[in-house]
XYZ file of C-alpha atoms in Angstrom:
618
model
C -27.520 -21.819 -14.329
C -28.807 -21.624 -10.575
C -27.843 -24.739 -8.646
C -29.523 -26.794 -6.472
C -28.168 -25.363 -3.348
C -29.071 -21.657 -4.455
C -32.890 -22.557 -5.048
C -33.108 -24.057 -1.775
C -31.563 -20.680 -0.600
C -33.351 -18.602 -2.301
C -36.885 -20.569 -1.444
C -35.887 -20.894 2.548
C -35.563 -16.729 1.923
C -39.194 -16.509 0.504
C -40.586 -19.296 2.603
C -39.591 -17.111 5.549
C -41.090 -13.740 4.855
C -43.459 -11.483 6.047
C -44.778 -11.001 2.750
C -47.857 -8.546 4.355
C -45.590 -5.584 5.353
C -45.535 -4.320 1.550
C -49.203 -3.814 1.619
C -49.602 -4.224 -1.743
C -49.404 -6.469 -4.901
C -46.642 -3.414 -6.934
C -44.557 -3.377 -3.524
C -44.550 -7.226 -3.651
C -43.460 -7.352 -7.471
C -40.597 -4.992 -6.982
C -38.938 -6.755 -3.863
C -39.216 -9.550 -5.752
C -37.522 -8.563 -8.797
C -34.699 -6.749 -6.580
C -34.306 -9.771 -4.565
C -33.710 -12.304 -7.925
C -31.091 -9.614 -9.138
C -29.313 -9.293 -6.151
C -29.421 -13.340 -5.705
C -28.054 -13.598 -9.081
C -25.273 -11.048 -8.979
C -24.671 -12.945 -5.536
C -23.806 -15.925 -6.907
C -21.855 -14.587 -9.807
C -19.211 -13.425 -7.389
C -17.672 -16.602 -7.184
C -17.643 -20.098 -8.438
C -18.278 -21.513 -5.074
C -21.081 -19.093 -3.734
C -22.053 -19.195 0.283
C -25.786 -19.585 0.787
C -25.374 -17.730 4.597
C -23.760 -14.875 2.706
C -26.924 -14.724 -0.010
C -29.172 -14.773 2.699
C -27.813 -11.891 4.646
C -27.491 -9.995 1.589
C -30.985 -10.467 0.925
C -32.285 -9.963 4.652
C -32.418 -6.313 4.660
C -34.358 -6.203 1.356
C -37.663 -5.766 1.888
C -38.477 -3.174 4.404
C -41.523 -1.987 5.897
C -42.823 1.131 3.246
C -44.187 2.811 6.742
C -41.613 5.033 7.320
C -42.900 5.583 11.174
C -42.812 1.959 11.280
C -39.315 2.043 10.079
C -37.894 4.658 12.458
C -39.983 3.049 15.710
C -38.574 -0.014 15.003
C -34.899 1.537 15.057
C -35.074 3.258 17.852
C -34.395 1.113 20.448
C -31.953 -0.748 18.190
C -30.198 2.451 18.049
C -30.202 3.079 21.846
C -28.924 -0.566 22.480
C -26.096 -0.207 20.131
C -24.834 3.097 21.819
C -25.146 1.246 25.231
C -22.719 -1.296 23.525
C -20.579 0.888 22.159
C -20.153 2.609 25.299
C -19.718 -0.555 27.512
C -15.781 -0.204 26.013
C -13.902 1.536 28.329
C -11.645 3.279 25.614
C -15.579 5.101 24.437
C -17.084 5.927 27.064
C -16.596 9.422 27.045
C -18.217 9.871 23.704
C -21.638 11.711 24.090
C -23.294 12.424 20.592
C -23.882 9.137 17.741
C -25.077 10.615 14.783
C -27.290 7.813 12.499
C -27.599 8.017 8.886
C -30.650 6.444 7.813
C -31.489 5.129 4.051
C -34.440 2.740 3.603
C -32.501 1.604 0.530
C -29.456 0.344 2.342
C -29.141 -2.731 3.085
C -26.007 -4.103 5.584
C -23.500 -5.078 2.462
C -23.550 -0.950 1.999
C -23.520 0.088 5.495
C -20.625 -1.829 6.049
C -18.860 -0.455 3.332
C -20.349 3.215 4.141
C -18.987 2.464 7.587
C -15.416 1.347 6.033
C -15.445 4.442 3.793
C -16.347 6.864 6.846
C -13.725 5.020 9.453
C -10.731 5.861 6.706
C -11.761 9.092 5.688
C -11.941 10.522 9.499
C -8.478 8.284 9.905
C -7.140 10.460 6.620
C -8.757 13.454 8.116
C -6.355 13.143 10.926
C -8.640 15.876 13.144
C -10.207 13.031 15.274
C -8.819 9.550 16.513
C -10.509 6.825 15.025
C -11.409 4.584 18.302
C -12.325 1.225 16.078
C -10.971 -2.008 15.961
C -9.620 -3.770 12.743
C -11.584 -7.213 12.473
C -11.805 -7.398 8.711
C -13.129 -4.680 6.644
C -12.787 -6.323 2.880
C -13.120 -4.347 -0.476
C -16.715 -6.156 -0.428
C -18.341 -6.096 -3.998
C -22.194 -6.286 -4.128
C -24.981 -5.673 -6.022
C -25.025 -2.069 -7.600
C -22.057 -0.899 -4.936
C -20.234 1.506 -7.590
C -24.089 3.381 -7.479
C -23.805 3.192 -3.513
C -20.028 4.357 -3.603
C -21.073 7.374 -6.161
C -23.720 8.054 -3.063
C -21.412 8.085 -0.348
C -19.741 11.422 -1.362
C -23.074 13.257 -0.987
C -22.807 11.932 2.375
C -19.118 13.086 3.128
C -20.185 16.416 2.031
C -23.117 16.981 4.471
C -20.595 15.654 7.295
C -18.161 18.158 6.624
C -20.949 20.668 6.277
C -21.447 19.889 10.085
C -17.924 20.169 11.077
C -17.138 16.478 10.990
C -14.593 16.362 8.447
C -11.637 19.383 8.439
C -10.501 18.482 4.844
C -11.754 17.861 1.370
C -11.927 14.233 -0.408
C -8.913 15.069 -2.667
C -6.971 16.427 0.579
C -7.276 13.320 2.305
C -6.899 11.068 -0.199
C -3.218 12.667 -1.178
C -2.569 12.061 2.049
C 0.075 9.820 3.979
C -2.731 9.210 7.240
C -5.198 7.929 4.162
C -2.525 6.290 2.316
C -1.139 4.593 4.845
C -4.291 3.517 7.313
C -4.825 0.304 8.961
C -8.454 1.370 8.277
C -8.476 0.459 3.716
C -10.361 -1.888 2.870
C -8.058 -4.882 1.965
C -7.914 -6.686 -1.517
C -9.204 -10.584 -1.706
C -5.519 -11.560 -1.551
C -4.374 -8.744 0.709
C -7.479 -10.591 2.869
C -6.669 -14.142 2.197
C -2.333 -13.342 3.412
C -3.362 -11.603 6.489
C -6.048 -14.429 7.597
C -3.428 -17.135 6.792
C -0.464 -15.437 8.576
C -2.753 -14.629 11.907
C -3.934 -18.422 11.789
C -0.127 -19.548 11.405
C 1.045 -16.881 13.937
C -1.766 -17.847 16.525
C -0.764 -22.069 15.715
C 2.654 -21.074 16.217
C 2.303 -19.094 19.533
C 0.086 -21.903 20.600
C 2.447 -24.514 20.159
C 5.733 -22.328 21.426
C 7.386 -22.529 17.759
C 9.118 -20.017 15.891
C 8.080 -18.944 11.983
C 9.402 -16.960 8.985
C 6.461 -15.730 6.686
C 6.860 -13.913 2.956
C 4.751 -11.957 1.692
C 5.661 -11.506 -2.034
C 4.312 -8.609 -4.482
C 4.984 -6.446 -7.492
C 4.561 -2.469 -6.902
C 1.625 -1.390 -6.161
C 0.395 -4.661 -5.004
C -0.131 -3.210 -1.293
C 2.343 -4.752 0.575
C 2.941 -2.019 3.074
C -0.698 -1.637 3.460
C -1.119 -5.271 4.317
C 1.786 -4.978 6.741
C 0.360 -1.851 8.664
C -3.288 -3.512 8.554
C -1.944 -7.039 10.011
C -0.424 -5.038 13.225
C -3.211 -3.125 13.782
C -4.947 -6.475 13.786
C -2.421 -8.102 16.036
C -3.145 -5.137 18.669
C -6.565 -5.221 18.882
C -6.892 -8.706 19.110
C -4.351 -9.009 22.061
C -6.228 -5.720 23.785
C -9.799 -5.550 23.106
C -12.203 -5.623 25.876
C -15.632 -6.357 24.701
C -17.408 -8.422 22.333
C -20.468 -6.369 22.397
C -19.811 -4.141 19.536
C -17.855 -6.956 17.425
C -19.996 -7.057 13.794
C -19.690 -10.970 13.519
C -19.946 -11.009 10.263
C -16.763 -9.181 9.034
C -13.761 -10.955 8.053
C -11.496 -11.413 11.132
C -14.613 -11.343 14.017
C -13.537 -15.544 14.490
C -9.833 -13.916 15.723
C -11.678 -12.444 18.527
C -11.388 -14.664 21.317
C -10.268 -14.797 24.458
C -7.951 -17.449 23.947
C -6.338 -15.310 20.959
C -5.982 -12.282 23.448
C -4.163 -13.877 25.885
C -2.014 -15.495 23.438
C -1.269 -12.366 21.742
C -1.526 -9.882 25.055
C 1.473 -8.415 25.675
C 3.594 -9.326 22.926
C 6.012 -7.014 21.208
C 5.712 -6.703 17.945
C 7.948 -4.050 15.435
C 8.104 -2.371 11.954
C 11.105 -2.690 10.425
C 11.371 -0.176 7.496
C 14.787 0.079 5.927
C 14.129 3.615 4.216
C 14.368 6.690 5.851
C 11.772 8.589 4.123
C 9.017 5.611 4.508
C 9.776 5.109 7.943
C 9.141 8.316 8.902
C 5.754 8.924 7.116
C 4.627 5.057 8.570
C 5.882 6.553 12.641
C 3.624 9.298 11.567
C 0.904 7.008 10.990
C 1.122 5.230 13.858
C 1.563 8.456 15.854
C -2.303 8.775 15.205
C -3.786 5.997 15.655
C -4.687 4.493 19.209
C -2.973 1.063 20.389
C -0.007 2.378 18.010
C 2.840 3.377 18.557
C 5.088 5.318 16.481
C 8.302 3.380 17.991
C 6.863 0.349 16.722
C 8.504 1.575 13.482
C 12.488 0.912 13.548
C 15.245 0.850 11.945
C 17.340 -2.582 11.416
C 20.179 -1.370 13.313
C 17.151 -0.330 16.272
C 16.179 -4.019 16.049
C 19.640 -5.437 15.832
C 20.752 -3.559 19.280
C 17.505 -4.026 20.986
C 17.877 -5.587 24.372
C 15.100 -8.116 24.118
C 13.406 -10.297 21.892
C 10.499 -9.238 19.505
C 7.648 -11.656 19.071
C 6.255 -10.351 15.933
C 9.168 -8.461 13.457
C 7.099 -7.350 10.500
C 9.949 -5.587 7.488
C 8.466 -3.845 4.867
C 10.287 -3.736 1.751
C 13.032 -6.364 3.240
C 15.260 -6.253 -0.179
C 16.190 -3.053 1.039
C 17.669 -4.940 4.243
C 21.550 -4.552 3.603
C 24.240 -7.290 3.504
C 27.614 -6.399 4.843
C 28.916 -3.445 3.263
C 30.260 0.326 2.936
C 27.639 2.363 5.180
C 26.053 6.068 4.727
C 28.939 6.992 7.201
C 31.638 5.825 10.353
C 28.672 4.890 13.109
C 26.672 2.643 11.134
C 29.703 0.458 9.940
C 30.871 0.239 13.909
C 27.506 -0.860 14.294
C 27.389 -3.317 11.731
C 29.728 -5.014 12.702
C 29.288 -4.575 16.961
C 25.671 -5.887 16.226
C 26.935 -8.498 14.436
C 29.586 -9.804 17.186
C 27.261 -9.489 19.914
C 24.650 -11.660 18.120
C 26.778 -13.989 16.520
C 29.763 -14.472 19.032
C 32.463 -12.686 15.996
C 32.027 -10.196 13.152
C 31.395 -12.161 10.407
C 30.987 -10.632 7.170
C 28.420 -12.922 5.624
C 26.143 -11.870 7.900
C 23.449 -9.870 7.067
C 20.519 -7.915 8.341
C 18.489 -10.405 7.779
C 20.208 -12.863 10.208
C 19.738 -9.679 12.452
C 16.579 -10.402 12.259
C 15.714 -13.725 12.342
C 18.101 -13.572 15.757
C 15.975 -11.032 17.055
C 12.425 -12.791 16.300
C 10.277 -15.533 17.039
C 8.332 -14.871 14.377
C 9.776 -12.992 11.340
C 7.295 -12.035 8.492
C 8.893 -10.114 5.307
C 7.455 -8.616 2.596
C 9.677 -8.056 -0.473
C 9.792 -7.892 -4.255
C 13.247 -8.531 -5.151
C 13.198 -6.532 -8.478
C 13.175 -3.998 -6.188
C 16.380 -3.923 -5.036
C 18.617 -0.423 -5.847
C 21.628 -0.939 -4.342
C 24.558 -3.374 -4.269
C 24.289 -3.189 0.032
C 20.902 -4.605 -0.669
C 20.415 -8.371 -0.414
C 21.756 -9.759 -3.002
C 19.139 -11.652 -5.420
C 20.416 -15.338 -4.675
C 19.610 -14.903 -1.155
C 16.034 -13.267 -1.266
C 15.427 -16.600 -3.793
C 16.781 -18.815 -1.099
C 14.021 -17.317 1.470
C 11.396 -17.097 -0.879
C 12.637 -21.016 -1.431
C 12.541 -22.056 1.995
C 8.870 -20.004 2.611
C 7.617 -22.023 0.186
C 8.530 -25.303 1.341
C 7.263 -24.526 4.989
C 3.630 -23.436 2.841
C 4.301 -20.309 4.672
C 4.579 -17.888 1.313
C 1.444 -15.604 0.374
C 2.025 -13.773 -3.279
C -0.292 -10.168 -3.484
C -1.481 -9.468 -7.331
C -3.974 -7.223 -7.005
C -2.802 -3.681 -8.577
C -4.016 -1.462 -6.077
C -1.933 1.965 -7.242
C -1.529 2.090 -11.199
C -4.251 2.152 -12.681
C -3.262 0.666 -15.980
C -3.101 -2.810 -13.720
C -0.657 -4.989 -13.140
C 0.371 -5.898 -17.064
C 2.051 -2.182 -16.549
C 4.451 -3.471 -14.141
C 5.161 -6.002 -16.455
C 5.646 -4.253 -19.203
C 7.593 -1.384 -18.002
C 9.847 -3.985 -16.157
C 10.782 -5.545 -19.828
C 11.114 -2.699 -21.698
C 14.403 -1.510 -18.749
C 15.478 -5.357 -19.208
C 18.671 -5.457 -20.923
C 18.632 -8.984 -21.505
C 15.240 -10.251 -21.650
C 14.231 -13.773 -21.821
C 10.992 -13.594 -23.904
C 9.317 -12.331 -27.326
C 8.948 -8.184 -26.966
C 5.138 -7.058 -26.279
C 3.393 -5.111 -28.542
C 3.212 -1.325 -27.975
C 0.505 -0.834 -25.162
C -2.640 1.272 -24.991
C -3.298 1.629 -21.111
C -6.479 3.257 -21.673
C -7.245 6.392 -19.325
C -3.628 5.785 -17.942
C -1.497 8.844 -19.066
C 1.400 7.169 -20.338
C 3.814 9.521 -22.298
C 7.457 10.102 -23.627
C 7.782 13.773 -23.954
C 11.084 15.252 -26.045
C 11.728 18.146 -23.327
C 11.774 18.307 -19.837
C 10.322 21.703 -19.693
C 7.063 20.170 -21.226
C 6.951 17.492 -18.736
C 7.979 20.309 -15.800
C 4.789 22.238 -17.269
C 2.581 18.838 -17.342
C 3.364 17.499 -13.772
C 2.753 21.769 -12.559
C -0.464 21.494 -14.064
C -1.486 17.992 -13.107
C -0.455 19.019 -9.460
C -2.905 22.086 -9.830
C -6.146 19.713 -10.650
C -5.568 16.982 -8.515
C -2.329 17.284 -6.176
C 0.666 14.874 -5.248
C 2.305 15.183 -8.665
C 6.081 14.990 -8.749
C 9.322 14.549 -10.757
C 11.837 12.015 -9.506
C 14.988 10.778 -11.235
C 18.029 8.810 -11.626
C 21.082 9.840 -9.741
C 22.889 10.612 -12.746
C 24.279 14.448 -11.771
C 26.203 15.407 -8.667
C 24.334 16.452 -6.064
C 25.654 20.341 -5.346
C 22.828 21.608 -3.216
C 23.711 19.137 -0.814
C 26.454 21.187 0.521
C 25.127 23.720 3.730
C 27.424 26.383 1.622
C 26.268 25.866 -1.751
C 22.370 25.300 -1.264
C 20.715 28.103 -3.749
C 23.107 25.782 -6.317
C 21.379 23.957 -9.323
C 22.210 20.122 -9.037
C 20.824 19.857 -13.280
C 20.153 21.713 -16.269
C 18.951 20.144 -19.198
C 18.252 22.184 -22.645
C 17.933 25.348 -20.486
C 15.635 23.822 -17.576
C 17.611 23.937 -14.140
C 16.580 22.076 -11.073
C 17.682 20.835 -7.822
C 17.819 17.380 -6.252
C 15.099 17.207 -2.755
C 16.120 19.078 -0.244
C 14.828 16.964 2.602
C 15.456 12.938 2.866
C 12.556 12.575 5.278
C 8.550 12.234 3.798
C 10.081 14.449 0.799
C 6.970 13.773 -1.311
C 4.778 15.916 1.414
C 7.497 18.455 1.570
C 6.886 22.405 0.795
C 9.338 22.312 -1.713
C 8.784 19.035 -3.521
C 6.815 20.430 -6.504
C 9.941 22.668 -7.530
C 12.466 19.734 -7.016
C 13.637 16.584 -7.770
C 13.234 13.566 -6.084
C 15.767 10.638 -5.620
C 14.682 6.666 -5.873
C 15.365 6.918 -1.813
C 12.341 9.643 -1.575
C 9.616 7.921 -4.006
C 10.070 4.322 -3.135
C 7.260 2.612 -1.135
C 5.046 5.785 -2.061
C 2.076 6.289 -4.353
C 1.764 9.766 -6.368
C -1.022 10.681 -8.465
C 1.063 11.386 -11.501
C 4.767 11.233 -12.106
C 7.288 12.592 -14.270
C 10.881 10.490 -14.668
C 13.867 11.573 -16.000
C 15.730 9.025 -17.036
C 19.687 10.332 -17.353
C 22.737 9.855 -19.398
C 23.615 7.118 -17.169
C 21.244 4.979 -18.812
C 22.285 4.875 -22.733
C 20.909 2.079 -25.482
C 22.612 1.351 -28.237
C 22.402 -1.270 -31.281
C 26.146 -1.463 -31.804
C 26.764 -1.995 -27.885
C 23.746 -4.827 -27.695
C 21.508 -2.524 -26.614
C 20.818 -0.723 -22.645
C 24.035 -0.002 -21.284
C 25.002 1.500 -18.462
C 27.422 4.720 -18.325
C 29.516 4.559 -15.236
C 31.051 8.427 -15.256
C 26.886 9.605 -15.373
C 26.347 7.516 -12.575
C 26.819 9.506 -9.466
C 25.254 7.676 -6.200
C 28.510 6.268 -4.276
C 26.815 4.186 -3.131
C 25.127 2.380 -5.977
C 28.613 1.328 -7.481
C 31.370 1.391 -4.845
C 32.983 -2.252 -4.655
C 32.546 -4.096 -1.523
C 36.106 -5.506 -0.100
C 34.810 -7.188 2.826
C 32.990 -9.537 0.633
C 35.781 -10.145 -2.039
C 34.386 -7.891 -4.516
C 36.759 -4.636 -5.124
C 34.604 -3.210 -7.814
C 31.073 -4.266 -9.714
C 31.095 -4.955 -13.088
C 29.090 -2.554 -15.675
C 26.452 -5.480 -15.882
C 25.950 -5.633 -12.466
C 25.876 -2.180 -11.407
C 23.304 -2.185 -15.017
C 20.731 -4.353 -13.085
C 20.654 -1.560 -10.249
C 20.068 1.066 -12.588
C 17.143 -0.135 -14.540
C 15.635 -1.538 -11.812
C 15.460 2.440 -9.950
C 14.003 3.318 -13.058
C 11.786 0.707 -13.426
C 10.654 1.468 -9.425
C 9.915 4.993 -10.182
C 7.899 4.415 -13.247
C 5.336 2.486 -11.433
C 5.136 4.726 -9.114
C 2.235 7.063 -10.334
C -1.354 6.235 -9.678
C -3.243 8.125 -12.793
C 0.068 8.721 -15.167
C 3.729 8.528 -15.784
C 5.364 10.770 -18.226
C 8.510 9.984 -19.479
C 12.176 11.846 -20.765
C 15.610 10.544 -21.307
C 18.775 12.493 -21.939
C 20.137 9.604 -23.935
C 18.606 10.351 -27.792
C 19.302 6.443 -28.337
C 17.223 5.345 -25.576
C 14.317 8.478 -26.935
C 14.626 6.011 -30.194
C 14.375 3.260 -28.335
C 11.643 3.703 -25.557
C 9.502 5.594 -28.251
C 8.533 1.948 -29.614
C 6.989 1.031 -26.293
C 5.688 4.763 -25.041
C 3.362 6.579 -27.196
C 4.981 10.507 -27.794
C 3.779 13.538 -26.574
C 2.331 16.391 -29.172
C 5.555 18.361 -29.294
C 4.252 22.014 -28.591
C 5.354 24.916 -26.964
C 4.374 24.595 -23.468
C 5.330 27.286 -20.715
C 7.764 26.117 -17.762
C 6.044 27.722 -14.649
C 8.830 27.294 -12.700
């Protein structure tokens, strides 16, 4: 049913109109009858539907069938836009504005035409993308998929004319597209950032400090929401003019001069723990202006850092490290010389964490801690006391929306009990995910074969895997060596730590949890090794220490009383790497593990592959 308030709406909207520009009764009829849809698939949106939002979706509707008339009309809106436009200092050396005119569109698709145009050209990476961030939301309207479907006609005409350097499928594999302040944001990607610039901007106000947590499963967007918040930050603490500010998208209220000067000036940072991430985030940034690619740092960068940051955003904060064994000499020195100089003494309970909270007024983290790989992580008990103490301030924000598998977020779920070796509820029923390519295959060479091909149609396909094999090729002496060979197949481990997924070589290789975490690939395939085993007899997954072969991952930790981990514990690390790379892949996930127990096992929750003969291209 239609309620009261929507009738009045919808008879204010017909009251109002110049019902003699469609000239004719059939015109009439047909606006009509759009108009009732659209008002109805308006108000099925939402449960609490706003009448100014109806109206403006409607406004556009009914436009004059004179074409002249049309184009006349535009003109001089056109010319006083580009005046606008170039009234920004940071534009006014463009010359050329190229319109793109459709009687059908009304401004719910231009907007989104515009948001699908501003982060392809930001993917494209051949121009700089000059606009500002104030709230371009995965809108829904009436008939948008048709729209969307539309918009690649338009793409292809723009490239035609030398707009665009790269195709669709180019850009979209890409880290620039990937990565952009510029996507569209999810309702609750939407709903964290507005509620974390409202609390940052009360907080600022008021000269008080904050800690924010942004919680979220894989693939929920978090570093997405991160990158789009500082972009946000900037441009409201440097923008110029209102003139060319659309009032009507999300954040246009955070455009004030009050906000500016609050926000002017401040320094704000990117903490990303991994190495690989980092480095394709600086990248990022590198492109894009009012960024800055040493925005993005390292927690030992933030920890030494002579002054205070006002805004210290960290991505993927379970991979912040507690006191522990470093990659090598200088970054245990450091530890514990950042430590000291912060806290007046090395104390070992100290973590990064504190490092940052010292180093912040306002600290925002975004973590999932079933994400955590490595005992040096934060340990579990500690991420719950944060999320804890979030909570209680009402100062925690929780992302759902699956944004990169597109089997949705009971996936995650599922994947993360099947790798739960002692889980607390009834087992799910085997899964059909639909068009997502879910498979266990019984040889690698098949799945080597599968992710070759899948890389041929559509790019970014990859194989990643546990560290369960030494890793030979490491050594400068040895690096033509084979790090595995399984039934006859022989690979290496990725030869680069840094953005390995982009990497020349990273369709012949292997990738490591520390090169495919925080990423999204079109399709991957996961070998699971013998240092994963299931067993009845044993109680079921089981870890095999001798298999397991990152240092790292199971070296005790003297400092903090603990010599040595315990299979269990070291257990939890393992499935949860292997539960982090097999949500990893946006269309498909195939499958293998060395261990034939766990083959038995997983094969209840993973359909099989056809067995067939299938050629290893490598």
């Amino acid at each position: 049913m239609v309620g009261e308030e929507t009738q009045k709406t919808l008879a204010a909207f017909v009251a109002e109109r110049d019902w003699d520009q469609f000239h004719s009764p059939e015109n009439l009829a047909k606006s009509i009858a759009i108009e009732a849809g659209e008002l109805l698939e308006c108000f099925q949106w939402t449960s609490n539907p706003d009448p100014k939002r109806v109206r403006e979706e409607l406004a556009d509707r009914a436009t004059p069938a004179d074409p002249e008339t049309f184009t006349l009309a535009r003109l001089a809106t056109w010319q006083s836009d580009f005046r606008e436009h170039l009234a920004t200092p940071e534009k006014q050396h463009l010359q050329y504005f190229r319109p793109i005119i459709n009687e059908r569109f009304n401004k719910s698709v231009c907007l989104d035409l515009e948001s699908y145009l501003i982060k392809m050209l930001a993917g494209d990476g051949a121009n700089r993308v000059l606009n500002r961030n104030n709230g371009i939301t995965d809108g829904r309207y009436y008939q948008c998929e048709m729209y969307r479907d539309g918009f690649q006609h338009i793409f292809d005409q723009l490239r035609a004319d030398g707009l665009f350097t790269r195709s669709i499928p180019e850009i979209e594999n890409s880290d620039l597209f990937k990565l952009s302040p510029f996507k569209a944001l999810t309702e609750d990607q939407a709903d964290s950032v507005e509620e974390i610039v409202n609390k940052l901007l009360t907080a600022m106000e008021r000269d008080q400090g904050s800690m924010m947590v942004i919680q979220g499963d894989p693939g929920t967007g978090k570093t997405v929401a991160a990158i789009y918040l500082i972009k946000l930050l900037q441009d409201i603490g440097t923008f110029t003019t209102l003139e060319d500010l659309d009032s009507d998208l999300r954040f246009s209220e955070f455009f004030t001069a009050s906000n500016r000067d609050l926000i002017r000036n401040r320094r704000i940072g990117l903490v990303v723990p991994q190495q690989s991430l980092r480095a394709s985030i600086a990248k990022v940034f590198q492109s894009i202006p009012g960024m800055n690619p040493a925005m993005v740092m390292t927690p030992f960068e933030v920890g030494k850092s002579n002054e205070m940051f006002d805004v210290a955003v960290v991505d993927e904060a379970h991979r912040l490290n507690q006191r522990a064994n470093q990659s090598s000499a200088r970054p245990n020195t450091s530890f514990g010389e950042i430590t000291e100089t912060l806290f007046g003494a090395d104390d070992y309970n100290k973590t990064q964490l504190d490092w940052m909270r010292k180093k912040s007024r306002h600290l925002i983290l975004l973590l999932d801690s079933e994400q955590s790989v490595r005992p040096a992580d934060l340990p579990p008990e500690l991420l719950s006391v944060v999320i804890a103490e979030a909570r209680a301030s009402q100062l925690h924000y929780q992302l759902k929306t699956q944004m990169r598998v597109k089997a949705g977020s009971d996936y995650v779920s599922y994947v993360r009990w099947m790798l739960n070796p002692r889980p607390t509820r009834a087992p799910p029923q085997i899964r059909d995910f639909a068009d997502y390519d879910f498979r266990l295959v019984d040889r690698v060479s098949s799945m080597r074969a599968e992710i070759f091909q899948r890389d041929a149609e559509v790019g970014l396909s990859r194989m990643a895997a546990g560290f369960a094999w030494p890793w030979k090729s490491r050594d400068k002496k040895n690096r033509m060596a084979f790090d595995t060979e399984i039934d006859g197949t022989q690979m290496r481990w990725n030869s680069t730590q840094t953005d390995w997924v982009s990497s020349p070589n990273a369709l012949q290789e292997v990738g490591s949890i520390h090169t495919v975490q925080g990423y999204d690939l079109n399709y991957l395939g996961v070998i699971i090794g013998p240092d994963l085993r299931f067993s009845h007899a044993k109680g079921g997954l089981y870890m095999h220490r001798k298999s397991y072969h990152d240092k790292k991952g199971k070296e005790g930790n003297p400092k903090l009383g603990k010599p040595n981990y315990l299979d269990d514990e070291i257990l939890r690390f393992i499935t949860q790497i292997y539960a982090v790379l097999l949500t990893r892949g946006i269309r498909g996930t195939y499958v293998y593990a060395c261990d034939a127990g766990l083959r038995s096992y997983l094969s209840g929750f993973i359909p099989r592959s056809h067995d067939y003969d299938a050629m290893d291209t490598g």
